[in-house]
CSV table of C-alpha atoms in Angstrom, one decimal:
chain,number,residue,atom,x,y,z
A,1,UNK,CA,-101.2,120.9,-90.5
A,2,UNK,CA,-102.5,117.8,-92.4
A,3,UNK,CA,-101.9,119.5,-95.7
A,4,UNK,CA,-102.6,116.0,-97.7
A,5,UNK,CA,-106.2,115.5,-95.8
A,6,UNK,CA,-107.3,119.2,-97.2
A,7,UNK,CA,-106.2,118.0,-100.6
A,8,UNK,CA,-108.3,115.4,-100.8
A,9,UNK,CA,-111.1,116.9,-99.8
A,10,UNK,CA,-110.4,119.5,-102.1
A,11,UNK,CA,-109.9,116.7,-104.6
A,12,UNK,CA,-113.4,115.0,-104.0
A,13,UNK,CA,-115.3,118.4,-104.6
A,14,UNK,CA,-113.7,118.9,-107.5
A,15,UNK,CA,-114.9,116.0,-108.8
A,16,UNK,CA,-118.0,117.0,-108.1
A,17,UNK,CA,-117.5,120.1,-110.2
A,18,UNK,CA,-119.0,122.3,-112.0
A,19,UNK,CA,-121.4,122.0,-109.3
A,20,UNK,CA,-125.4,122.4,-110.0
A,21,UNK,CA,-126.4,125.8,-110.0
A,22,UNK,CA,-128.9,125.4,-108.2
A,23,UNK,CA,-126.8,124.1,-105.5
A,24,UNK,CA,-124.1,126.9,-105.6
A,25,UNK,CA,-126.8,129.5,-105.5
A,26,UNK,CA,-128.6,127.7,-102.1
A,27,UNK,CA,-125.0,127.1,-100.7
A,28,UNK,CA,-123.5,130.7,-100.9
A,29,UNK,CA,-127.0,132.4,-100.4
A,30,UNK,CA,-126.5,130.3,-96.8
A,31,UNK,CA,-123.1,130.8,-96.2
A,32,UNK,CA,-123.7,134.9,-96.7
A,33,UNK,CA,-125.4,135.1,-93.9
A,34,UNK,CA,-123.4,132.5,-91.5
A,35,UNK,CA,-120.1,134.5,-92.5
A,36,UNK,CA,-121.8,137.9,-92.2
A,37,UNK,CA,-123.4,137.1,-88.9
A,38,UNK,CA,-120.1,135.6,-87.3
A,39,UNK,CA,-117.4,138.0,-88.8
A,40,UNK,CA,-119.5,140.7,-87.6
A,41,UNK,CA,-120.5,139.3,-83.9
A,42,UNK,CA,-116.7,138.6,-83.4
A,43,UNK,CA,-116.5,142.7,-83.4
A,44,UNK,CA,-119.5,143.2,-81.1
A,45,UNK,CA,-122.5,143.5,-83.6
A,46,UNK,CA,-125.3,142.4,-81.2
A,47,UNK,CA,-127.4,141.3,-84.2
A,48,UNK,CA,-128.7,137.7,-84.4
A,49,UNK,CA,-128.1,134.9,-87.4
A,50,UNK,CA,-131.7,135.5,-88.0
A,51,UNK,CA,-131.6,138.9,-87.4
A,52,UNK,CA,-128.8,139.1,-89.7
A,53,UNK,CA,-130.5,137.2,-92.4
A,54,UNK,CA,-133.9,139.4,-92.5
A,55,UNK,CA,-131.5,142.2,-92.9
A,56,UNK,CA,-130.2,141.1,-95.8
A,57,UNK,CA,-133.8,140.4,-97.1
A,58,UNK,CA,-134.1,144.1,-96.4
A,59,UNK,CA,-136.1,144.4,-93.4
A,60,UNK,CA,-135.4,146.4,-90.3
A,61,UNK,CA,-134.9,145.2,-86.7
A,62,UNK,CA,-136.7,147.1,-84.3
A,63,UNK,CA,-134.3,148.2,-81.4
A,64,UNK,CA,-130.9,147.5,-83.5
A,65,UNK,CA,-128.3,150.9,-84.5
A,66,UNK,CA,-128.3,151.8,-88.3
A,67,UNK,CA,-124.7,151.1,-87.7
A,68,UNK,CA,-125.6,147.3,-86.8
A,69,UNK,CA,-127.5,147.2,-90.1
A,70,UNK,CA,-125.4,149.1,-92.4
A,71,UNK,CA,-122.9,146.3,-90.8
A,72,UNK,CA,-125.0,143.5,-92.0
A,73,UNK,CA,-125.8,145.0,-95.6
A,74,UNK,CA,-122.2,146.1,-96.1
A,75,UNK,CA,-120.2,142.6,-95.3
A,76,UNK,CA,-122.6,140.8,-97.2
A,77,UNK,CA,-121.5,143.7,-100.3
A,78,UNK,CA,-118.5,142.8,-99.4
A,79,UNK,CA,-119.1,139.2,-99.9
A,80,UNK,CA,-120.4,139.8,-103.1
A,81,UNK,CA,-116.9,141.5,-104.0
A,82,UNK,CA,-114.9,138.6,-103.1
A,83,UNK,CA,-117.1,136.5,-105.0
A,84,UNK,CA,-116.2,138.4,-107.4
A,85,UNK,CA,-112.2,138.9,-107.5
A,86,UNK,CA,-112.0,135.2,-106.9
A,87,UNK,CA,-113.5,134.2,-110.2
A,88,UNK,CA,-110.7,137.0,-111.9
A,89,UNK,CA,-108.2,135.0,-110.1
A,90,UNK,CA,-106.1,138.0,-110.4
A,91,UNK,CA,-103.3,138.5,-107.4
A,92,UNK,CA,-104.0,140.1,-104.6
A,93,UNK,CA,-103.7,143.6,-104.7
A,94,UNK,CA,-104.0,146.8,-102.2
A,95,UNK,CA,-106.6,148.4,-104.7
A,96,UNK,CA,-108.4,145.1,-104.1
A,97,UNK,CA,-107.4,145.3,-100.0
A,98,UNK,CA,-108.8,148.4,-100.1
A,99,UNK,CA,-111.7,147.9,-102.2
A,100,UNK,CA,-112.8,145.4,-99.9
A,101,UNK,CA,-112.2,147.5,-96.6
A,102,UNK,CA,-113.8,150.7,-98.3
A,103,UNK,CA,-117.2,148.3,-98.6
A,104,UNK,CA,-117.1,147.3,-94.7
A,105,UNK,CA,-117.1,151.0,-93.6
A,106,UNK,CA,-119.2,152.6,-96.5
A,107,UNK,CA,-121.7,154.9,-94.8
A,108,UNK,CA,-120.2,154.0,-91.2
A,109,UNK,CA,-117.2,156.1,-91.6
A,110,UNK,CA,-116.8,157.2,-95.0
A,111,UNK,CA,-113.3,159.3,-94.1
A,112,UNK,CA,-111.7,155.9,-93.2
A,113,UNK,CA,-112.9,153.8,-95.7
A,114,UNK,CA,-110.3,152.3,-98.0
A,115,UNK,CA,-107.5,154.2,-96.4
A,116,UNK,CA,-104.9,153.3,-94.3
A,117,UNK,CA,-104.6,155.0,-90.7
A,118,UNK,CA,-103.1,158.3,-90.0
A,119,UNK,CA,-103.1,157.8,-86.5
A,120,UNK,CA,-101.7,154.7,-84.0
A,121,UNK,CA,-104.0,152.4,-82.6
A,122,UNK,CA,-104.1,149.7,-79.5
A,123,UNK,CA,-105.8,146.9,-79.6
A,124,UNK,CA,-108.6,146.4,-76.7
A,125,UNK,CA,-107.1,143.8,-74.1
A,126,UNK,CA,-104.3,142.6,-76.8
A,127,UNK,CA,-100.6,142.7,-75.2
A,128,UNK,CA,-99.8,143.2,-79.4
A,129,UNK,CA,-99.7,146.9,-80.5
A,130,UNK,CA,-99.6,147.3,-83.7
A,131,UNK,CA,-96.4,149.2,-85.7
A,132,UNK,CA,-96.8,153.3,-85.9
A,133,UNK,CA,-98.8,154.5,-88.6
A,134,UNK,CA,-96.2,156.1,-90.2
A,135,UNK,CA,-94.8,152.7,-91.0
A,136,UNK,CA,-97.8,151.0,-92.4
A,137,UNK,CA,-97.2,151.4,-96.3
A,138,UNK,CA,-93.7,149.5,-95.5
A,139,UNK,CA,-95.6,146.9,-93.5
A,140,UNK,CA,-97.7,147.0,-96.3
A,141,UNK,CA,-95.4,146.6,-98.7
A,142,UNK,CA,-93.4,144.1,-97.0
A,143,UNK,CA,-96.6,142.0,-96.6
A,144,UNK,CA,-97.4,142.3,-100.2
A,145,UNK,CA,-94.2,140.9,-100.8
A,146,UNK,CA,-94.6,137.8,-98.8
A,147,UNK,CA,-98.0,137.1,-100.1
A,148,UNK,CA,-96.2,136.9,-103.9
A,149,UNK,CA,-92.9,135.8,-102.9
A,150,UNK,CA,-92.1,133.1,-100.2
A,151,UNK,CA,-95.8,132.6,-98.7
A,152,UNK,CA,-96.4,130.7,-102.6
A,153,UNK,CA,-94.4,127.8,-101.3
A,154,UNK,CA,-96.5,127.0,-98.6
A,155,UNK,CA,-99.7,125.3,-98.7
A,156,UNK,CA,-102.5,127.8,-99.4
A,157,UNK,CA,-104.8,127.2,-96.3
A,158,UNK,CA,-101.3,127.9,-94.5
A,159,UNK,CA,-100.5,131.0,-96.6
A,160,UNK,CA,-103.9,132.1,-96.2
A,161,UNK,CA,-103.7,131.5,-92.1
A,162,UNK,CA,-100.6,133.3,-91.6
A,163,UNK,CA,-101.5,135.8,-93.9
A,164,UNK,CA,-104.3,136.2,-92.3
A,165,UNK,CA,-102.4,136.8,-88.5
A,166,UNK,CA,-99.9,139.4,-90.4
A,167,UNK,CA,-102.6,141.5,-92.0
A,168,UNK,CA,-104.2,141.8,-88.2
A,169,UNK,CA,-100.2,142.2,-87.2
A,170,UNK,CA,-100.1,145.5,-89.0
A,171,UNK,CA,-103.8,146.8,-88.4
A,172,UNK,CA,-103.4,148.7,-91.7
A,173,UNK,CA,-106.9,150.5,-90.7
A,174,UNK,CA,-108.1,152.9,-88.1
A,175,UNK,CA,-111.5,149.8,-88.1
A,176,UNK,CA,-112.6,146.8,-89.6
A,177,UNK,CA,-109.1,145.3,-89.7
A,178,UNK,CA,-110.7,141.3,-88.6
A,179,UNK,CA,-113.4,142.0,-91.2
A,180,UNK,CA,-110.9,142.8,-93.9
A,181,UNK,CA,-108.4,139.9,-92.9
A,182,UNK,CA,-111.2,137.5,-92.8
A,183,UNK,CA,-112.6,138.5,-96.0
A,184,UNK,CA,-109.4,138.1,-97.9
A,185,UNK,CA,-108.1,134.8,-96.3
A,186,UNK,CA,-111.3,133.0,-98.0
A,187,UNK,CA,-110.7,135.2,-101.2
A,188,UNK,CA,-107.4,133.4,-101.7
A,189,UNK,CA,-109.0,129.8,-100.0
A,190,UNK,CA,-111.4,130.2,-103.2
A,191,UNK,CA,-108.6,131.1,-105.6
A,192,UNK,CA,-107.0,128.0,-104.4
A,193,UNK,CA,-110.1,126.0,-104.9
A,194,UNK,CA,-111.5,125.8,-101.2
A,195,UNK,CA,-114.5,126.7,-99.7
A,196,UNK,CA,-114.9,129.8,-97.6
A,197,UNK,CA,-114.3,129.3,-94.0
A,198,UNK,CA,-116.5,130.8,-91.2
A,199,UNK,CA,-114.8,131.7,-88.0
A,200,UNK,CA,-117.4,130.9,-85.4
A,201,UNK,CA,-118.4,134.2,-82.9
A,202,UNK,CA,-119.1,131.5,-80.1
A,203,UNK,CA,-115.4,130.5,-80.3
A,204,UNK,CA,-114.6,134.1,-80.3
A,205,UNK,CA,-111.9,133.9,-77.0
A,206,UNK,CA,-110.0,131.2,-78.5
A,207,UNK,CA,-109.9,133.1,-82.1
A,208,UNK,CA,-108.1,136.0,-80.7
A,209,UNK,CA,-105.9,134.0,-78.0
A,210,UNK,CA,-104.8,132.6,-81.7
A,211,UNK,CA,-103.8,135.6,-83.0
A,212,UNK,CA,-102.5,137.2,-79.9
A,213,UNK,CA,-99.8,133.8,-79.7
A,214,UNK,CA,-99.1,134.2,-83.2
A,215,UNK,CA,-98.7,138.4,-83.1
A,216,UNK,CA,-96.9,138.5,-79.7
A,217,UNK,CA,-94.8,135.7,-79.9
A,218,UNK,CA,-94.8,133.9,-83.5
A,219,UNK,CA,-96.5,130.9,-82.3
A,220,UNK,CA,-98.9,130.1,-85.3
A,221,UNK,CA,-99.7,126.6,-84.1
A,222,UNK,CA,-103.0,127.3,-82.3
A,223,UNK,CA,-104.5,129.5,-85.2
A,224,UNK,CA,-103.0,127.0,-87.7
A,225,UNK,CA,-104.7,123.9,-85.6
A,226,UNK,CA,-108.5,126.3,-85.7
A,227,UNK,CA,-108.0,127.1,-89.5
A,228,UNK,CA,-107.3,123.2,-90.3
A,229,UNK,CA,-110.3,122.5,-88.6
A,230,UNK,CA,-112.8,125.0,-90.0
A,231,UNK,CA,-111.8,124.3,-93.7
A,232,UNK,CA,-112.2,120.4,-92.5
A,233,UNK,CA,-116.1,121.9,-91.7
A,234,UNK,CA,-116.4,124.1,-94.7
A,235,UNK,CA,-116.9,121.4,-97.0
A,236,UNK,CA,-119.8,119.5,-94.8
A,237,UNK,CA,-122.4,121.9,-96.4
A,238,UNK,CA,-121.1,120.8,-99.9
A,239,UNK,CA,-121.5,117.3,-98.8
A,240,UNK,CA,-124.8,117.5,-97.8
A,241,UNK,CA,-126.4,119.6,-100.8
A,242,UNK,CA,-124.6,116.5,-102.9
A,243,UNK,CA,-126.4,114.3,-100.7
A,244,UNK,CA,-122.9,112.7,-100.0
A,245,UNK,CA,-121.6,111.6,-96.9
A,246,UNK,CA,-119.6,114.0,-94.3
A,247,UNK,CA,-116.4,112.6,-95.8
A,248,UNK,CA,-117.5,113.3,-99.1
A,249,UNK,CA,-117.9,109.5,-100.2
């Protein structure tokens, strides 16, 4: 991972900050809908991006499941509450974990929400099965743990990419696990000073075959590699609204 090139990328938006609010307001209203239409198509939501985005304006989609909508209205929420956390720039916490996850599946399954799982799961067509259920608060803990102790020396789009792959390791959830991970990994990106990143639903197959090398058999280098690339990407829209060039020059 080309650590130095994300830094000065990161460097060339800073100096570009605090950014017009104008812009920030046109930029995140965008990428609300981008990230809430991808995170959610990666788990099977069938709704479009402009499906998705009259959703959020509050309109219903003739032939789509409440579920699909309350989908839709609840990521975006949950959006909202990462915004949120990431200007507290407090540490990550479970009550925040959970917070988050409680939002995903508010009104879908409102026994699950926020709690971890009291039963095992498998993961459809994933050799990885997740660790017993009776072992997730030490997973959890353990995880925790990393995330304050040794993942701080690391780069934090690499911290935020393996921590990312651990969190879906441990499927601390009976759903909405992916949701949850993504979700957090650009709430630390944005503590750190980066923009969110948007894992794309068309490269769904190659997302999990990430996450399947890094779960099964600790080979992060693939989902390393896709995470480089999309935070490369993340800062094009910046770019553009600054009516800079795609290098940021």
């Amino acid at each position: 991972m080309n650590t130095q090139n994300l830094d000065i990328l990161k460097s060339r938006l800073d100096a570009h900050r605090p950014l017009p609010p104008e812009v920030v307001k046109n930029l995140r209203e965008d990428l609300s809908v981008r990230w809430t239409y991808n995170s959610n198509a990666i788990e099977g939501n069938t709704l479009t991006l402009q499906e998705t985005k009259v959703v959020l304006e509050g309109i219903t989609v003739g032939g789509k499941s409440i579920v699909e909508h309350l989908e839709a209205i609840n990521h975006a929420q949950a959006i909202n509450l990462v915004y949120d956390l990431a200007e507290q720039g407090e540490l990550l916490s479970v009550h925040a974990i959970k917070e988050i996850h409680s939002l995903i599946l508010k009104s879908i399954d409102d026994k699950n929400a926020g709690a971890f799982r009291t039963v095992n799961v498998t993961i459809s067509g994933a050799e990885h099965v997740p660790p017993s259920f009776l072992n997730i608060q030490d997973e959890m803990d353990s995880f925790m743990n990393w995330c304050e102790g040794d993942g701080t020396s690391l780069h934090v789009v690499e911290c935020t990419a393996r921590g990312h792959v651990d969190f879906v390791k441990i499927h601390p959830f009976a759903d909405g696990n992916g949701r949850t991970a993504r979700l957090l990994m650009n709430l630390e990106l944005m503590k750190g000073g980066f923009p969110p990143v948007v894992f794309q639903a068309s490269e769904r197959l190659a997302y999990y075959e990430g996450l399947e090398d890094a779960c099964v058999k600790s080979d992060y280098e693939s989902f390393l590699e896709t995470t480089e690339r999309l935070v490369v990407d993340s800062f094009k829209p910046y770019w553009f609204a600054l009516g800079l060039s795609k290098e940021g020059l």
